[in-house]
């Protein structure tokens, strides 16, 4: 690969010196020094940037196209030669460079034309620059044509000198060129509008310089139809902006190189054990992707969670994002959700992913704890909602006889609100002996169930209840509180009393009646 790059570089240098000699010796060059400088800058910048891109596997296709553009540009310079052969070659290939630049800009950064519109524009550009240019030269006689180039050498492809046909082809070429350059600018504007912020930072240098170049190009082709003086100005502006395209590409490569330096800074940041949540900021800074998101893998539930332990939806690549799994010692620990523009920087992503493995494992463990805490919190909330909705009065009391829990049913049954009783010692057991007996049994670890008794209400009245109680233990198995569940049985007691009274009344009637009453089963 290095040998091929050296050969291409040598050929580019040779082509540049030939172009320099042609321009400096041409009597038709208005300002030979400026023309030569512009031609060398454009040709050598494209070939040089192309060689650099060619050496990188991800941009090799793009690099070859840039090299082709540089050599096509040097061929177009031959149209300034006094030699008929060189003049004919330069004129025949004079517009190919602009077609390759259109392909370059539209295919950036992968070197591939993705949409039908892009392919149509590029193919049309090559038709205008190739077959139509050759067709023009079959009828173009420079000394007699609209160019009025009396000192131009003869056209080696001339078959029939016909200024009318030649002028018609030139006008059609320029009109088509205006439409194609405008189409390129529109496509670039749409791509910029649809791009995410990280993608814009990556595409900006080439897209902006390409759009400016083709905007000047549209002015150049339009002015060539109506004004020679305007054409000279437009040509100068177009060539100046054209030279910035390969420089913009090199600026993108430099930005990528600086991003690799950010990986070194990232490793240093991770070595300082950043606080939870700071890992995402460090990774986003290293990759230049503020939209970066972290997902932590929980092997037990086989799900991803965020830094707070909340479950995430299934992760998958999409047009606007790419997912990179992070593994440590062969085990999945998480994933990076990145902007889709980072697909074109796999080396940088690999380096950041490798550096993030250990730190992500540490945060994964923290996220797993938060996920469990989140589950416990949800369970507690569901249990609390169930307790609050229960028709049973549920009361929890600590060893100092202070109330630690008092649900809504307890408020309704006993008359005290939770604000009045929480943390207070409330005596709603009217019989001290019963209270001491229940406390002793609960502290001994005994559970009490379905005991009918009475309790004291806030207004001093007694309410019959059915009581069940059990001790609450700590992690060492010691009783720390006890919880009692009471059901109001007033209605049942009244019904039982009414039934008893009715039974007593019937018995009294039967005992005093003079009639024999026999009941059989």
Coordinates of C-alpha atoms in Angstrom, one line a residue:
X1 CA 0.0 0.0 0.0
X2 CA 2.8 2.4 0.8
X3 CA 4.5 1.7 -2.5
X4 CA 1.3 2.4 -4.4
X5 CA 0.8 5.6 -2.4
X6 CA 4.4 6.7 -3.3
X7 CA 3.8 5.9 -7.0
X8 CA 0.6 8.0 -7.0
X9 CA 2.3 10.8 -5.2
X10 CA 5.1 10.8 -7.7
X11 CA 2.7 10.9 -10.6
X12 CA 0.8 13.7 -9.0
X13 CA 4.0 15.7 -8.6
X14 CA 4.8 15.1 -12.2
X15 CA 1.3 16.0 -13.4
X16 CA 1.5 19.2 -11.3
X17 CA 4.9 20.3 -12.9
X18 CA 3.5 19.6 -16.4
X19 CA 0.4 21.7 -15.6
X20 CA 2.7 24.4 -14.2
X21 CA 4.8 24.4 -17.4
X22 CA 1.7 24.5 -19.6
X23 CA 0.2 27.5 -17.8
X24 CA 3.5 29.5 -17.6
X25 CA 4.1 29.0 -21.3
X26 CA 0.6 29.7 -22.5
X27 CA -0.1 33.0 -24.1
X28 CA -3.8 32.7 -23.3
X29 CA -3.3 32.7 -19.5
X30 CA -4.5 36.1 -18.2
X31 CA -2.5 35.9 -15.0
X32 CA -0.1 33.0 -15.2
X33 CA 1.1 33.1 -11.7
X34 CA -2.3 33.2 -10.1
X35 CA -3.6 30.5 -12.5
X36 CA -0.6 28.3 -11.9
X37 CA -0.9 28.6 -8.1
X38 CA -4.6 27.9 -8.1
X39 CA -4.1 24.8 -10.4
X40 CA -1.4 23.4 -8.3
X41 CA -3.2 24.0 -5.0
X42 CA -6.4 22.3 -6.4
X43 CA -4.7 19.4 -8.1
X44 CA -2.2 18.6 -5.3
X45 CA -4.7 19.1 -2.5
X46 CA -7.1 16.6 -4.0
X47 CA -4.4 14.0 -4.7
X48 CA -2.7 14.5 -1.4
X49 CA -5.9 14.3 0.6
X50 CA -6.9 11.3 -1.5
X51 CA -3.7 9.4 -0.7
X52 CA -4.3 10.0 3.0
X53 CA -7.9 8.8 2.7
X54 CA -6.8 5.8 0.6
X55 CA -4.5 4.6 3.4
X56 CA -7.5 4.3 5.7
X57 CA -9.7 1.2 5.0
X58 CA -13.0 3.0 5.9
X59 CA -12.3 5.9 3.5
X60 CA -10.4 4.0 0.8
X61 CA -13.2 4.4 -1.8
X62 CA -13.5 8.0 -1.0
X63 CA -9.7 8.4 -1.3
X64 CA -9.6 6.9 -4.8
X65 CA -12.2 9.3 -6.0
X66 CA -10.3 12.3 -4.6
X67 CA -7.1 11.1 -6.4
X68 CA -9.1 10.7 -9.6
X69 CA -10.4 14.3 -9.2
X70 CA -6.9 15.6 -8.8
X71 CA -5.6 14.0 -11.9
X72 CA -8.8 15.0 -13.9
X73 CA -8.1 18.6 -12.8
X74 CA -4.5 18.4 -14.1
X75 CA -5.9 17.1 -17.4
X76 CA -8.2 20.1 -17.7
X77 CA -5.2 22.4 -17.4
X78 CA -3.9 21.0 -20.7
X79 CA -6.5 23.1 -22.5
X80 CA -4.1 26.0 -22.0
X81 CA -1.4 24.3 -24.1
X82 CA -0.3 25.4 -27.6
X83 CA -0.1 21.8 -28.6
X84 CA -3.1 20.6 -30.6
X85 CA -2.9 17.1 -28.9
X86 CA -2.7 18.5 -25.4
X87 CA -5.2 21.2 -26.1
X88 CA -7.7 18.6 -27.4
X89 CA -7.1 16.3 -24.3
X90 CA -7.6 19.2 -21.9
X91 CA -10.7 20.4 -23.6
X92 CA -12.2 16.8 -23.8
X93 CA -11.6 16.2 -20.1
X94 CA -12.0 19.8 -18.9
X95 CA -15.4 19.2 -17.1
X96 CA -14.7 15.7 -15.7
X97 CA -13.2 17.1 -12.5
X98 CA -16.4 18.9 -11.7
X99 CA -18.4 15.7 -12.2
X100 CA -16.1 13.8 -9.8
X101 CA -16.3 16.6 -7.3
X102 CA -20.1 16.3 -7.4
X103 CA -19.7 12.5 -6.7
X104 CA -17.2 13.3 -3.9
X105 CA -19.5 15.7 -2.1
X106 CA -22.6 13.6 -2.4
X107 CA -20.9 10.4 -1.5
X108 CA -19.2 11.8 1.6
X109 CA -18.1 10.2 4.0
X110 CA -18.5 6.6 2.8
X111 CA -17.8 7.0 -0.9
X112 CA -21.2 5.5 -1.7
X113 CA -24.2 7.2 -3.2
X114 CA -27.1 6.3 -1.0
X115 CA -30.2 7.7 -2.6
X116 CA -31.7 7.6 -6.1
X117 CA -31.6 11.4 -6.4
X118 CA -27.8 11.4 -5.7
X119 CA -27.2 8.7 -8.3
X120 CA -29.3 10.5 -10.9
X121 CA -27.4 13.8 -10.3
X122 CA -24.0 12.2 -10.5
X123 CA -24.8 10.2 -13.6
X124 CA -26.2 13.3 -15.3
X125 CA -23.1 15.2 -14.4
X126 CA -20.8 12.6 -16.0
X127 CA -23.1 12.7 -19.1
X128 CA -22.8 16.5 -19.4
X129 CA -19.0 16.4 -18.7
X130 CA -18.3 13.4 -20.9
X131 CA -20.5 12.5 -23.9
X132 CA -21.9 16.0 -24.4
X133 CA -18.4 17.5 -24.2
X134 CA -17.1 15.0 -26.9
X135 CA -20.2 15.8 -29.0
X136 CA -19.4 19.5 -28.7
X137 CA -15.8 19.0 -29.9
X138 CA -17.1 17.3 -33.1
X139 CA -18.5 20.7 -34.2
X140 CA -16.3 23.2 -32.2
X141 CA -13.7 25.2 -34.1
X142 CA -12.3 27.5 -31.4
X143 CA -11.0 30.3 -33.7
X144 CA -14.5 30.8 -35.3
X145 CA -16.8 29.8 -32.4
X146 CA -18.2 32.1 -29.7
X147 CA -14.9 31.7 -27.8
X148 CA -13.2 33.8 -30.6
X149 CA -9.9 32.1 -29.6
X150 CA -7.7 33.1 -32.5
X151 CA -4.5 31.8 -30.9
X152 CA -6.0 28.5 -29.8
X153 CA -4.5 25.4 -31.5
X154 CA -6.7 23.2 -33.7
X155 CA -9.3 20.9 -32.2
X156 CA -8.1 17.3 -32.9
X157 CA -11.7 15.9 -32.7
X158 CA -13.2 18.4 -35.1
X159 CA -15.3 16.7 -37.7
X160 CA -17.6 19.5 -39.0
X161 CA -17.1 23.1 -38.0
X162 CA -20.6 24.3 -37.2
X163 CA -20.9 27.3 -34.8
X164 CA -24.7 27.0 -34.6
X165 CA -24.6 23.4 -33.4
X166 CA -21.6 24.1 -31.1
X167 CA -23.3 27.1 -29.5
X168 CA -26.5 25.1 -29.0
X169 CA -24.6 22.3 -27.2
X170 CA -22.8 24.8 -25.1
X171 CA -26.0 26.5 -24.0
X172 CA -27.6 23.2 -23.2
X173 CA -24.5 22.1 -21.3
X174 CA -24.5 25.2 -19.2
X175 CA -28.2 25.1 -18.5
X176 CA -28.0 21.5 -17.4
X177 CA -24.9 22.3 -15.3
X178 CA -26.8 25.1 -13.6
X179 CA -29.6 22.7 -12.7
X180 CA -27.3 20.0 -11.5
X181 CA -25.3 22.3 -9.3
X182 CA -28.5 23.7 -7.8
X183 CA -29.6 20.1 -7.2
X184 CA -26.3 19.3 -5.4
X185 CA -26.8 22.3 -3.1
X186 CA -30.4 21.2 -2.4
X187 CA -29.4 17.6 -1.6
X188 CA -26.6 18.8 0.7
X189 CA -29.0 21.2 2.5
X190 CA -31.5 18.4 3.0
X191 CA -28.8 16.1 4.4
X192 CA -27.7 18.8 6.8
X193 CA -31.2 19.4 7.9
X194 CA -31.9 15.7 8.6
X195 CA -28.5 15.1 10.3
X196 CA -28.2 14.8 14.1
X197 CA -25.9 17.3 15.9
X198 CA -23.0 14.8 16.1
X199 CA -23.4 14.0 12.4
X200 CA -23.4 17.7 11.6
X201 CA -20.1 18.2 13.3
X202 CA -18.7 15.3 11.3
X203 CA -20.2 16.4 8.0
X204 CA -19.9 20.1 8.4
X205 CA -16.4 20.8 6.8
X206 CA -17.0 18.9 3.5
X207 CA -20.8 19.7 3.2
X208 CA -20.3 23.4 3.8
X209 CA -17.4 23.8 1.4
X210 CA -19.1 21.6 -1.2
X211 CA -22.3 23.6 -1.0
X212 CA -20.4 26.9 -1.4
X213 CA -18.4 25.5 -4.3
X214 CA -21.5 24.3 -6.2
X215 CA -23.4 27.6 -5.4
X216 CA -20.5 29.4 -7.1
X217 CA -20.5 26.8 -9.8
X218 CA -24.2 27.6 -10.6
X219 CA -23.2 31.2 -10.8
X220 CA -20.3 30.3 -13.1
X221 CA -22.4 28.3 -15.6
X222 CA -25.2 30.8 -15.6
X223 CA -22.8 33.7 -16.2
X224 CA -21.0 31.9 -19.1
X225 CA -24.3 32.2 -21.1
X226 CA -24.8 36.0 -20.6
X227 CA -21.6 37.7 -19.5
X228 CA -17.9 37.0 -20.0
X229 CA -16.7 39.4 -17.3
X230 CA -19.0 37.8 -14.7
X231 CA -17.8 34.4 -15.9
X232 CA -14.2 35.3 -15.0
X233 CA -15.2 36.4 -11.4
X234 CA -17.4 33.3 -10.9
X235 CA -14.6 31.1 -12.2
X236 CA -12.1 32.6 -9.7
X237 CA -14.6 32.2 -6.8
X238 CA -15.4 28.6 -7.8
X239 CA -11.8 27.6 -8.0
X240 CA -11.0 29.1 -4.7
X241 CA -13.9 27.3 -2.9
X242 CA -13.0 24.1 -4.8
X243 CA -9.5 24.1 -3.3
X244 CA -11.1 24.1 0.2
X245 CA -12.9 20.8 -0.2
X246 CA -9.9 18.5 0.3
X247 CA -8.6 20.8 3.0
X248 CA -12.0 20.3 4.7
X249 CA -11.6 16.6 4.4
X250 CA -8.2 16.8 6.0
X251 CA -9.7 18.9 8.8
X252 CA -12.1 16.1 9.4
X253 CA -9.3 13.6 9.7
X254 CA -7.5 15.9 12.1
X255 CA -10.7 16.1 14.2
X256 CA -10.8 12.3 14.3
X257 CA -7.1 12.2 15.4
X258 CA -7.9 14.7 18.2
X259 CA -10.8 12.4 19.1
X260 CA -8.3 9.6 19.6
X261 CA -6.4 11.8 22.0
X262 CA -9.7 12.2 23.9
X263 CA -9.6 8.5 24.5
X264 CA -6.3 8.9 26.4
X265 CA -7.9 11.6 28.4
X266 CA -10.9 9.3 29.0
X267 CA -8.7 6.6 30.4
X268 CA -7.2 9.1 32.8
X269 CA -10.7 10.2 33.8
X270 CA -11.8 6.7 34.4
X271 CA -8.7 6.0 36.5
X272 CA -9.9 8.6 39.0
X273 CA -13.1 6.6 39.8
X274 CA -15.6 9.2 38.6
X275 CA -18.8 9.6 40.6
X276 CA -21.9 7.6 39.5
X277 CA -23.4 9.1 36.4
X278 CA -20.1 10.9 35.3
X279 CA -19.1 8.0 33.1
X280 CA -21.7 8.9 30.5
X281 CA -20.4 12.5 30.4
X282 CA -16.8 11.3 29.9
X283 CA -17.8 8.9 27.2
X284 CA -19.9 11.5 25.4
X285 CA -17.0 13.9 25.5
X286 CA -14.5 11.4 24.1
X287 CA -16.8 10.5 21.2
X288 CA -18.2 14.0 20.6
X289 CA -21.7 12.6 21.0
X290 CA -23.8 14.5 23.6
X291 CA -26.8 12.2 22.8
X292 CA -24.8 9.1 24.1
X293 CA -26.8 6.9 26.4
X294 CA -25.6 4.0 28.7
X295 CA -27.5 0.8 29.3
X296 CA -26.5 -1.6 32.0
X297 CA -27.1 -5.4 31.6
X298 CA -28.8 -7.3 34.4
X299 CA -28.0 -11.0 33.7
X300 CA -30.6 -12.3 36.1
X301 CA -33.5 -10.6 34.5
X302 CA -31.8 -10.4 31.1
X303 CA -32.8 -6.8 30.7
X304 CA -31.2 -3.4 30.3
X305 CA -31.6 -0.6 32.9
X306 CA -30.5 3.0 33.1
X307 CA -28.3 4.5 35.7
X308 CA -31.3 4.7 38.1
X309 CA -32.1 1.1 37.6
X310 CA -35.2 1.7 35.5
X311 CA -35.9 -0.9 32.8
X312 CA -35.1 0.1 29.2
X313 CA -36.8 -1.0 26.0
X314 CA -35.1 -3.5 23.8
X315 CA -31.9 -2.0 22.3
X316 CA -31.4 -2.4 18.5
X317 CA -29.7 -0.5 15.7
X318 CA -31.9 2.1 14.0
X319 CA -31.2 4.6 11.2
X320 CA -30.6 7.3 13.8
X321 CA -28.6 5.2 16.3
X322 CA -26.1 2.4 16.7
X323 CA -25.8 0.1 19.7
X324 CA -22.4 -1.2 20.8
X325 CA -22.3 -4.0 23.3
X326 CA -19.6 -3.7 26.1
X327 CA -18.1 -6.9 27.5
X328 CA -15.6 -7.6 30.2
X329 CA -13.9 -11.0 30.6
X330 CA -16.3 -12.4 28.0
X331 CA -19.4 -11.3 29.9
X332 CA -21.8 -8.6 28.8
X333 CA -21.9 -5.7 31.2
X334 CA -23.8 -3.1 29.2
X335 CA -24.2 -1.2 25.9
X336 CA -23.5 2.2 24.4
X337 CA -26.3 3.8 22.4
X338 CA -24.6 6.1 20.0
X339 CA -25.5 8.5 17.2
X340 CA -25.6 6.8 13.8
X341 CA -22.8 9.1 12.5
X342 CA -20.3 7.2 14.6
X343 CA -20.7 4.1 12.4
X344 CA -18.0 5.8 10.2
X345 CA -15.5 5.9 13.1
X346 CA -15.3 2.2 14.3
X347 CA -11.7 2.5 15.5
X348 CA -12.6 5.4 17.8
X349 CA -15.8 3.6 19.1
X350 CA -13.8 0.4 19.7
X351 CA -11.1 2.3 21.7
X352 CA -13.8 4.1 23.8
X353 CA -15.7 0.8 24.4
X354 CA -12.6 -1.0 25.5
X355 CA -11.7 1.8 27.9
X356 CA -15.2 1.9 29.3
X357 CA -15.4 -1.8 30.2
X358 CA -14.2 -1.7 33.8
X359 CA -16.0 1.6 34.7
X360 CA -19.2 0.3 33.1
X361 CA -19.0 -2.9 35.1
X362 CA -18.7 -0.8 38.3
X363 CA -21.6 1.3 37.4
X364 CA -23.6 -1.8 36.3
X365 CA -23.3 -3.1 39.8
X366 CA -24.6 0.2 41.2
X367 CA -27.4 0.2 38.6
X368 CA -28.3 -3.4 39.6
X369 CA -28.6 -2.3 43.2
X370 CA -30.7 0.6 42.2
X371 CA -32.9 -1.7 40.1
X372 CA -33.5 -3.9 43.1
X373 CA -34.2 -0.9 45.3
X374 CA -36.6 0.3 42.6
X375 CA -38.4 -3.1 42.7
X376 CA -38.5 -3.0 46.5
X377 CA -39.8 0.5 46.5
X378 CA -42.5 -0.5 44.0
X379 CA -43.4 -3.5 46.1
X380 CA -43.6 -1.3 49.2
X381 CA -45.8 1.2 47.4
X382 CA -48.1 -1.6 46.3
X383 CA -48.2 -3.1 49.8
X384 CA -48.9 0.4 51.3
X385 CA -51.7 1.0 48.8
X386 CA -53.1 -2.4 49.6
X387 CA -52.9 -1.6 53.4
X388 CA -54.5 1.8 52.9
X389 CA -57.3 0.2 50.9
X390 CA -57.9 -2.6 53.4
X391 CA -61.1 -2.4 55.5
X392 CA -59.2 -3.8 58.5
X393 CA -57.6 -1.5 61.0
X394 CA -53.8 -2.1 60.8
X395 CA -51.6 -0.7 63.6
X396 CA -47.9 -1.1 64.2
X397 CA -46.4 -0.4 67.6
X398 CA -42.7 -0.4 68.7
X399 CA -41.2 -1.7 71.9
X400 CA -41.7 1.7 73.6
X401 CA -45.5 1.5 72.9
X402 CA -45.3 4.3 70.2
X403 CA -47.3 4.0 67.1
X404 CA -45.2 3.6 63.9
X405 CA -48.0 2.8 61.5
X406 CA -51.7 3.7 61.4
X407 CA -53.8 3.1 58.3
X408 CA -57.0 4.8 57.1
X409 CA -59.2 2.0 58.4
X410 CA -57.6 2.5 61.9
X411 CA -58.5 6.3 61.6
X412 CA -62.1 5.4 60.8
X413 CA -62.3 2.7 63.6
X414 CA -60.6 4.5 66.5
X415 CA -61.2 8.2 65.5
X416 CA -57.6 9.3 65.7
X417 CA -55.9 10.5 62.5
X418 CA -52.4 9.2 61.6
X419 CA -50.9 12.7 62.3
X420 CA -52.2 12.5 65.9
X421 CA -50.9 9.1 66.7
X422 CA -47.7 8.5 64.7
X423 CA -44.7 8.6 67.1
X424 CA -47.1 8.9 70.1
X425 CA -48.0 6.5 72.9
X426 CA -51.8 6.0 72.4
X427 CA -53.6 3.8 74.9
X428 CA -56.6 2.3 73.1
X429 CA -56.6 -0.9 75.2
X430 CA -59.0 -0.2 78.1
X431 CA -57.8 -3.2 80.2
X432 CA -54.1 -2.8 81.3
X433 CA -53.9 -6.4 82.2
X434 CA -54.9 -7.5 78.7
X435 CA -52.4 -5.0 77.2
X436 CA -49.5 -6.4 79.3
X437 CA -50.6 -10.0 78.5
X438 CA -50.7 -9.4 74.7
X439 CA -47.3 -7.5 74.8
X440 CA -45.6 -10.4 76.7
X441 CA -47.0 -13.0 74.3
X442 CA -45.9 -11.0 71.2
X443 CA -42.4 -10.3 72.7
X444 CA -42.1 -14.1 73.2
X445 CA -42.7 -14.6 69.5
X446 CA -46.3 -15.8 69.8
X447 CA -48.9 -14.9 67.2
X448 CA -52.4 -14.1 68.3
X449 CA -55.4 -14.6 66.1
X450 CA -59.2 -14.1 66.1
X451 CA -59.4 -12.8 69.7
X452 CA -62.7 -11.0 70.4
X453 CA -62.2 -8.0 72.7
X454 CA -63.0 -4.3 73.0
X455 CA -61.0 -1.2 72.2
X456 CA -61.2 2.4 73.3
X457 CA -62.0 5.1 70.8
X458 CA -61.0 8.7 70.8
X459 CA -64.4 9.8 72.0
X460 CA -64.2 7.4 75.0
X461 CA -66.6 4.8 73.6
X462 CA -65.8 1.2 73.4
X463 CA -65.9 -0.7 70.1
X464 CA -65.9 -4.5 69.9
X465 CA -63.2 -5.9 67.6
X466 CA -61.7 -9.2 66.5
X467 CA -58.0 -8.9 67.0
X468 CA -55.0 -10.7 65.3
X469 CA -51.4 -9.7 66.1
X470 CA -47.9 -10.9 65.3
X471 CA -44.3 -9.7 66.1
X472 CA -42.0 -8.0 63.6
X473 CA -38.4 -9.2 63.6
X474 CA -35.1 -7.5 62.5
X475 CA -32.4 -9.2 60.4
X476 CA -30.9 -10.7 63.6
X477 CA -34.2 -12.4 64.5
X478 CA -35.1 -10.0 67.4
X479 CA -38.6 -8.6 67.9
X480 CA -38.5 -4.9 67.3
X481 CA -42.2 -4.1 66.7
X482 CA -45.5 -5.8 66.6
X483 CA -48.4 -5.4 64.3
X484 CA -52.1 -5.8 65.1
X485 CA -55.0 -6.2 62.7
X486 CA -58.5 -5.3 64.1
X487 CA -61.9 -5.8 62.5
X488 CA -64.9 -3.9 63.7
X489 CA -67.5 -6.5 64.8
X490 CA -70.1 -4.1 66.1
X491 CA -72.6 -5.0 63.5
X492 CA -72.1 -8.7 64.1
X493 CA -72.4 -8.2 67.9
X494 CA -75.7 -6.2 67.5
X495 CA -77.0 -8.9 65.2
X496 CA -76.1 -11.6 67.8
X497 CA -77.7 -9.6 70.6
X498 CA -80.9 -9.1 68.6
X499 CA -80.9 -12.8 67.8
X500 CA -80.4 -13.7 71.5
X501 CA -83.2 -11.4 72.5
X502 CA -85.5 -12.9 69.9
X503 CA -84.6 -16.4 71.1
X504 CA -85.3 -15.5 74.7
X505 CA -88.6 -13.9 73.8
X506 CA -89.7 -17.0 71.9
X507 CA -88.6 -19.2 74.7
X508 CA -90.6 -17.1 77.2
X509 CA -93.7 -17.3 75.0
X510 CA -93.4 -21.0 74.6
X511 CA -92.8 -21.6 78.3
X512 CA -96.0 -19.7 79.2
X513 CA -98.2 -21.0 76.4
X514 CA -101.1 -23.5 77.2
X515 CA -100.5 -25.3 73.9
X516 CA -98.4 -28.3 73.4
X517 CA -95.4 -27.5 71.1
X518 CA -93.2 -30.3 69.8
X519 CA -90.2 -29.6 67.5
X520 CA -88.8 -32.6 65.6
X521 CA -85.9 -32.9 63.2

